[in-house]
Amino acid sequence: RQGFLVGVRQVTFLERPKLGDVLLVNVRATARLEDFAIVEGEVLCGEEVLAQGKIKLWIAPPEGGEV
């Protein structure tokens, strides 16, 4: 499915990754209303949080109108 980023809130960049770092991106949907979703997430390198924040997404309905 496709969609668009429509908002960014409370995003904090704490540290820059270094070339070759392996990053883990954790995301979880915290709210959903019709075709919109709020997602919280964080980017980690090992145990260190590099960035965290919330984004708002518009998610296109599936083709054929099925949910």
PDB file of N, CA and C in Angstrom, residues 4-56:
ATOM      1  N   PHE A   4       1.274   8.862   2.172  1.00  0.00           N
ATOM      2  CA  PHE A   4       2.067  10.081   2.245  1.00  0.00           C
ATOM      3  C   PHE A   4       2.344  10.441   3.693  1.00  0.00           C
ATOM      4  N   LEU A   5       3.522  10.987   3.923  1.00  0.00           N
ATOM      5  CA  LEU A   5       3.861  11.567   5.211  1.00  0.00           C
ATOM      6  C   LEU A   5       3.175  12.926   5.270  1.00  0.00           C
ATOM      7  N   VAL A   6       2.318  13.148   6.266  1.00  0.00           N
ATOM      8  CA  VAL A   6       1.579  14.410   6.339  1.00  0.00           C
ATOM      9  C   VAL A   6       1.913  15.229   7.574  1.00  0.00           C
ATOM     10  N   GLY A   7       2.709  14.676   8.486  1.00  0.00           N
ATOM     11  CA  GLY A   7       3.072  15.453   9.662  1.00  0.00           C
ATOM     12  C   GLY A   7       4.193  14.800  10.449  1.00  0.00           C
ATOM     13  N   VAL A   8       4.973  15.644  11.136  1.00  0.00           N
ATOM     14  CA  VAL A   8       6.070  15.182  11.984  1.00  0.00           C
ATOM     15  C   VAL A   8       5.976  15.957  13.290  1.00  0.00           C
ATOM     16  N   ARG A   9       6.037  15.234  14.422  1.00  0.00           N
ATOM     17  CA  ARG A   9       5.947  15.895  15.728  1.00  0.00           C
ATOM     18  C   ARG A   9       6.949  15.279  16.692  1.00  0.00           C
ATOM     19  N   GLN A  10       7.413  16.094  17.579  1.00  0.00           N
ATOM     20  CA  GLN A  10       8.266  15.654  18.688  1.00  0.00           C
ATOM     21  C   GLN A  10       9.417  14.773  18.213  1.00  0.00           C
ATOM     22  N   VAL A  11      10.061  15.162  17.120  1.00  0.00           N
ATOM     23  CA  VAL A  11      11.195  14.397  16.610  1.00  0.00           C
ATOM     24  C   VAL A  11      12.475  14.954  17.216  1.00  0.00           C
ATOM     25  N   THR A  12      13.287  14.054  17.736  1.00  0.00           N
ATOM     26  CA  THR A  12      14.554  14.424  18.343  1.00  0.00           C
ATOM     27  C   THR A  12      15.658  13.591  17.703  1.00  0.00           C
ATOM     28  N   PHE A  13      16.699  14.269  17.228  1.00  0.00           N
ATOM     29  CA  PHE A  13      17.879  13.591  16.710  1.00  0.00           C
ATOM     30  C   PHE A  13      18.957  13.717  17.772  1.00  0.00           C
ATOM     31  N   LEU A  14      19.319  12.608  18.374  1.00  0.00           N
ATOM     32  CA  LEU A  14      20.225  12.622  19.517  1.00  0.00           C
ATOM     33  C   LEU A  14      21.680  12.385  19.127  1.00  0.00           C
ATOM     34  N   GLU A  15      21.901  11.602  18.087  1.00  0.00           N
ATOM     35  CA  GLU A  15      23.255  11.243  17.672  1.00  0.00           C
ATOM     36  C   GLU A  15      23.229  10.855  16.204  1.00  0.00           C
ATOM     37  N   ARG A  16      24.332  11.071  15.508  1.00  0.00           N
ATOM     38  CA  ARG A  16      24.432  10.669  14.104  1.00  0.00           C
ATOM     39  C   ARG A  16      25.023   9.263  14.021  1.00  0.00           C
ATOM     40  N   PRO A  17      24.490   8.446  13.111  1.00  0.00           N
ATOM     41  CA  PRO A  17      25.125   7.136  12.903  1.00  0.00           C
ATOM     42  C   PRO A  17      26.450   7.308  12.169  1.00  0.00           C
ATOM     43  N   LYS A  18      27.306   6.323  12.342  1.00  0.00           N
ATOM     44  CA  LYS A  18      28.584   6.331  11.643  1.00  0.00           C
ATOM     45  C   LYS A  18      28.502   5.389  10.447  1.00  0.00           C
ATOM     46  N   LEU A  19      29.299   5.630   9.448  1.00  0.00           N
ATOM     47  CA  LEU A  19      29.338   4.787   8.260  1.00  0.00           C
ATOM     48  C   LEU A  19      29.570   3.340   8.692  1.00  0.00           C
ATOM     49  N   GLY A  20      28.707   2.453   8.230  1.00  0.00           N
ATOM     50  CA  GLY A  20      28.839   1.038   8.560  1.00  0.00           C
ATOM     51  C   GLY A  20      28.030   0.602   9.765  1.00  0.00           C
ATOM     52  N   ASP A  21      27.465   1.548  10.538  1.00  0.00           N
ATOM     53  CA  ASP A  21      26.625   1.177  11.686  1.00  0.00           C
ATOM     54  C   ASP A  21      25.402   0.393  11.220  1.00  0.00           C
ATOM     55  N   VAL A  22      25.008  -0.576  12.000  1.00  0.00           N
ATOM     56  CA  VAL A  22      23.775  -1.308  11.749  1.00  0.00           C
ATOM     57  C   VAL A  22      22.688  -0.652  12.586  1.00  0.00           C
ATOM     58  N   LEU A  23      21.618  -0.217  11.917  1.00  0.00           N
ATOM     59  CA  LEU A  23      20.541   0.505  12.598  1.00  0.00           C
ATOM     60  C   LEU A  23      19.312  -0.371  12.719  1.00  0.00           C
ATOM     61  N   LEU A  24      18.633  -0.223  13.835  1.00  0.00           N
ATOM     62  CA  LEU A  24      17.364  -0.894  14.070  1.00  0.00           C
ATOM     63  C   LEU A  24      16.300   0.185  14.167  1.00  0.00           C
ATOM     64  N   VAL A  25      15.234   0.060  13.386  1.00  0.00           N
ATOM     65  CA  VAL A  25      14.131   1.024  13.402  1.00  0.00           C
ATOM     66  C   VAL A  25      12.913   0.331  13.997  1.00  0.00           C
ATOM     67  N   ASN A  26      12.457   0.818  15.146  1.00  0.00           N
ATOM     68  CA  ASN A  26      11.250   0.298  15.803  1.00  0.00           C
ATOM     69  C   ASN A  26      10.112   1.279  15.582  1.00  0.00           C
ATOM     70  N   VAL A  27       8.969   0.800  15.118  1.00  0.00           N
ATOM     71  CA  VAL A  27       7.792   1.649  14.956  1.00  0.00           C
ATOM     72  C   VAL A  27       6.564   0.931  15.506  1.00  0.00           C
ATOM     73  N   ARG A  28       5.622   1.719  15.981  1.00  0.00           N
ATOM     74  CA  ARG A  28       4.352   1.169  16.461  1.00  0.00           C
ATOM     75  C   ARG A  28       3.256   2.189  16.202  1.00  0.00           C
ATOM     76  N   ALA A  29       2.151   1.707  15.678  1.00  0.00           N
ATOM     77  CA  ALA A  29       0.996   2.568  15.437  1.00  0.00           C
ATOM     78  C   ALA A  29       0.336   2.849  16.781  1.00  0.00           C
ATOM     79  N   THR A  30       0.099   4.124  17.067  1.00  0.00           N
ATOM     80  CA  THR A  30      -0.522   4.495  18.337  1.00  0.00           C
ATOM     81  C   THR A  30      -1.957   4.965  18.156  1.00  0.00           C
ATOM     82  N   ALA A  31      -2.331   5.316  16.926  1.00  0.00           N
ATOM     83  CA  ALA A  31      -3.711   5.755  16.659  1.00  0.00           C
ATOM     84  C   ALA A  31      -4.012   5.552  15.184  1.00  0.00           C
ATOM     85  N   ARG A  32      -5.284   5.310  14.896  1.00  0.00           N
ATOM     86  CA  ARG A  32      -5.715   5.151  13.508  1.00  0.00           C
ATOM     87  C   ARG A  32      -7.129   5.697  13.394  1.00  0.00           C
ATOM     88  N   LEU A  33      -7.366   6.521  12.385  1.00  0.00           N
ATOM     89  CA  LEU A  33      -8.687   7.073  12.125  1.00  0.00           C
ATOM     90  C   LEU A  33      -8.875   7.128  10.620  1.00  0.00           C
ATOM     91  N   GLU A  34      -9.785   6.324  10.129  1.00  0.00           N
ATOM     92  CA  GLU A  34     -10.041   6.204   8.690  1.00  0.00           C
ATOM     93  C   GLU A  34      -8.742   5.926   7.955  1.00  0.00           C
ATOM     94  N   ASP A  35      -8.299   6.801   7.072  1.00  0.00           N
ATOM     95  CA  ASP A  35      -7.092   6.559   6.283  1.00  0.00           C
ATOM     96  C   ASP A  35      -5.833   7.176   6.883  1.00  0.00           C
ATOM     97  N   PHE A  36      -5.889   7.641   8.126  1.00  0.00           N
ATOM     98  CA  PHE A  36      -4.745   8.274   8.781  1.00  0.00           C
ATOM     99  C   PHE A  36      -4.238   7.411   9.925  1.00  0.00           C
ATOM    100  N   ALA A  37      -2.924   7.481  10.158  1.00  0.00           N
ATOM    101  CA  ALA A  37      -2.318   6.752  11.268  1.00  0.00           C
ATOM    102  C   ALA A  37      -1.251   7.624  11.914  1.00  0.00           C
ATOM    103  N   ILE A  38      -1.136   7.521  13.230  1.00  0.00           N
ATOM    104  CA  ILE A  38      -0.045   8.143  13.976  1.00  0.00           C
ATOM    105  C   ILE A  38       0.897   7.011  14.377  1.00  0.00           C
ATOM    106  N   VAL A  39       2.177   7.203  14.080  1.00  0.00           N
ATOM    107  CA  VAL A  39       3.173   6.174  14.342  1.00  0.00           C
ATOM    108  C   VAL A  39       4.281   6.777  15.194  1.00  0.00           C
ATOM    109  N   GLU A  40       4.643   6.095  16.285  1.00  0.00           N
ATOM    110  CA  GLU A  40       5.788   6.487  17.106  1.00  0.00           C
ATOM    111  C   GLU A  40       6.943   5.570  16.751  1.00  0.00           C
ATOM    112  N   GLY A  41       8.137   6.101  16.810  1.00  0.00           N
ATOM    113  CA  GLY A  41       9.260   5.245  16.490  1.00  0.00           C
ATOM    114  C   GLY A  41      10.568   5.755  17.037  1.00  0.00           C
ATOM    115  N   GLU A  42      11.568   4.888  16.899  1.00  0.00           N
ATOM    116  CA  GLU A  42      12.916   5.233  17.330  1.00  0.00           C
ATOM    117  C   GLU A  42      13.907   4.494  16.445  1.00  0.00           C
ATOM    118  N   VAL A  43      15.080   5.085  16.314  1.00  0.00           N
ATOM    119  CA  VAL A  43      16.175   4.483  15.573  1.00  0.00           C
ATOM    120  C   VAL A  43      17.289   4.215  16.570  1.00  0.00           C
ATOM    121  N   LEU A  44      17.746   2.964  16.598  1.00  0.00           N
ATOM    122  CA  LEU A  44      18.791   2.574  17.539  1.00  0.00           C
ATOM    123  C   LEU A  44      20.022   2.052  16.819  1.00  0.00           C
ATOM    124  N   CYS A  45      21.150   2.244  17.453  1.00  0.00           N
ATOM    125  CA  CYS A  45      22.406   1.618  17.048  1.00  0.00           C
ATOM    126  C   CYS A  45      22.891   0.890  18.286  1.00  0.00           C
ATOM    127  N   GLY A  46      22.738  -0.416  18.296  1.00  0.00           N
ATOM    128  CA  GLY A  46      22.988  -1.170  19.526  1.00  0.00           C
ATOM    129  C   GLY A  46      21.948  -0.771  20.551  1.00  0.00           C
ATOM    130  N   GLU A  47      22.391  -0.372  21.736  1.00  0.00           N
ATOM    131  CA  GLU A  47      21.480   0.068  22.803  1.00  0.00           C
ATOM    132  C   GLU A  47      21.233   1.580  22.780  1.00  0.00           C
ATOM    133  N   GLU A  48      21.944   2.299  21.911  1.00  0.00           N
ATOM    134  CA  GLU A  48      21.866   3.766  21.888  1.00  0.00           C
ATOM    135  C   GLU A  48      20.752   4.258  20.967  1.00  0.00           C
ATOM    136  N   VAL A  49      19.871   5.106  21.511  1.00  0.00           N
ATOM    137  CA  VAL A  49      18.805   5.728  20.716  1.00  0.00           C
ATOM    138  C   VAL A  49      19.416   6.905  19.948  1.00  0.00           C
ATOM    139  N   LEU A  50      19.308   6.855  18.611  1.00  0.00           N
ATOM    140  CA  LEU A  50      19.844   7.924  17.777  1.00  0.00           C
ATOM    141  C   LEU A  50      18.794   8.980  17.450  1.00  0.00           C
ATOM    142  N   ALA A  51      17.541   8.536  17.297  1.00  0.00           N
ATOM    143  CA  ALA A  51      16.457   9.458  16.958  1.00  0.00           C
ATOM    144  C   ALA A  51      15.146   8.849  17.439  1.00  0.00           C
ATOM    145  N   GLN A  52      14.180   9.737  17.702  1.00  0.00           N
ATOM    146  CA  GLN A  52      12.852   9.271  18.116  1.00  0.00           C
ATOM    147  C   GLN A  52      11.833  10.338  17.767  1.00  0.00           C
ATOM    148  N   GLY A  53      10.580   9.907  17.607  1.00  0.00           N
ATOM    149  CA  GLY A  53       9.545  10.877  17.304  1.00  0.00           C
ATOM    150  C   GLY A  53       8.250  10.234  16.857  1.00  0.00           C
ATOM    151  N   LYS A  54       7.337  11.098  16.395  1.00  0.00           N
ATOM    152  CA  LYS A  54       6.022  10.673  15.923  1.00  0.00           C
ATOM    153  C   LYS A  54       5.810  11.214  14.521  1.00  0.00           C
ATOM    154  N   ILE A  55       5.166  10.400  13.671  1.00  0.00           N
ATOM    155  CA  ILE A  55       4.804  10.861  12.342  1.00  0.00           C
ATOM    156  C   ILE A  55       3.338  10.547  12.079  1.00  0.00           C
ATOM    157  N   LYS A  56       2.725  11.378  11.233  1.00  0.00           N
ATOM    158  CA  LYS A  56       1.336  11.167  10.823  1.00  0.00           C
ATOM    159  C   LYS A  56       1.355  10.775   9.359  1.00  0.00           C
TER     160      LYS A  56
END
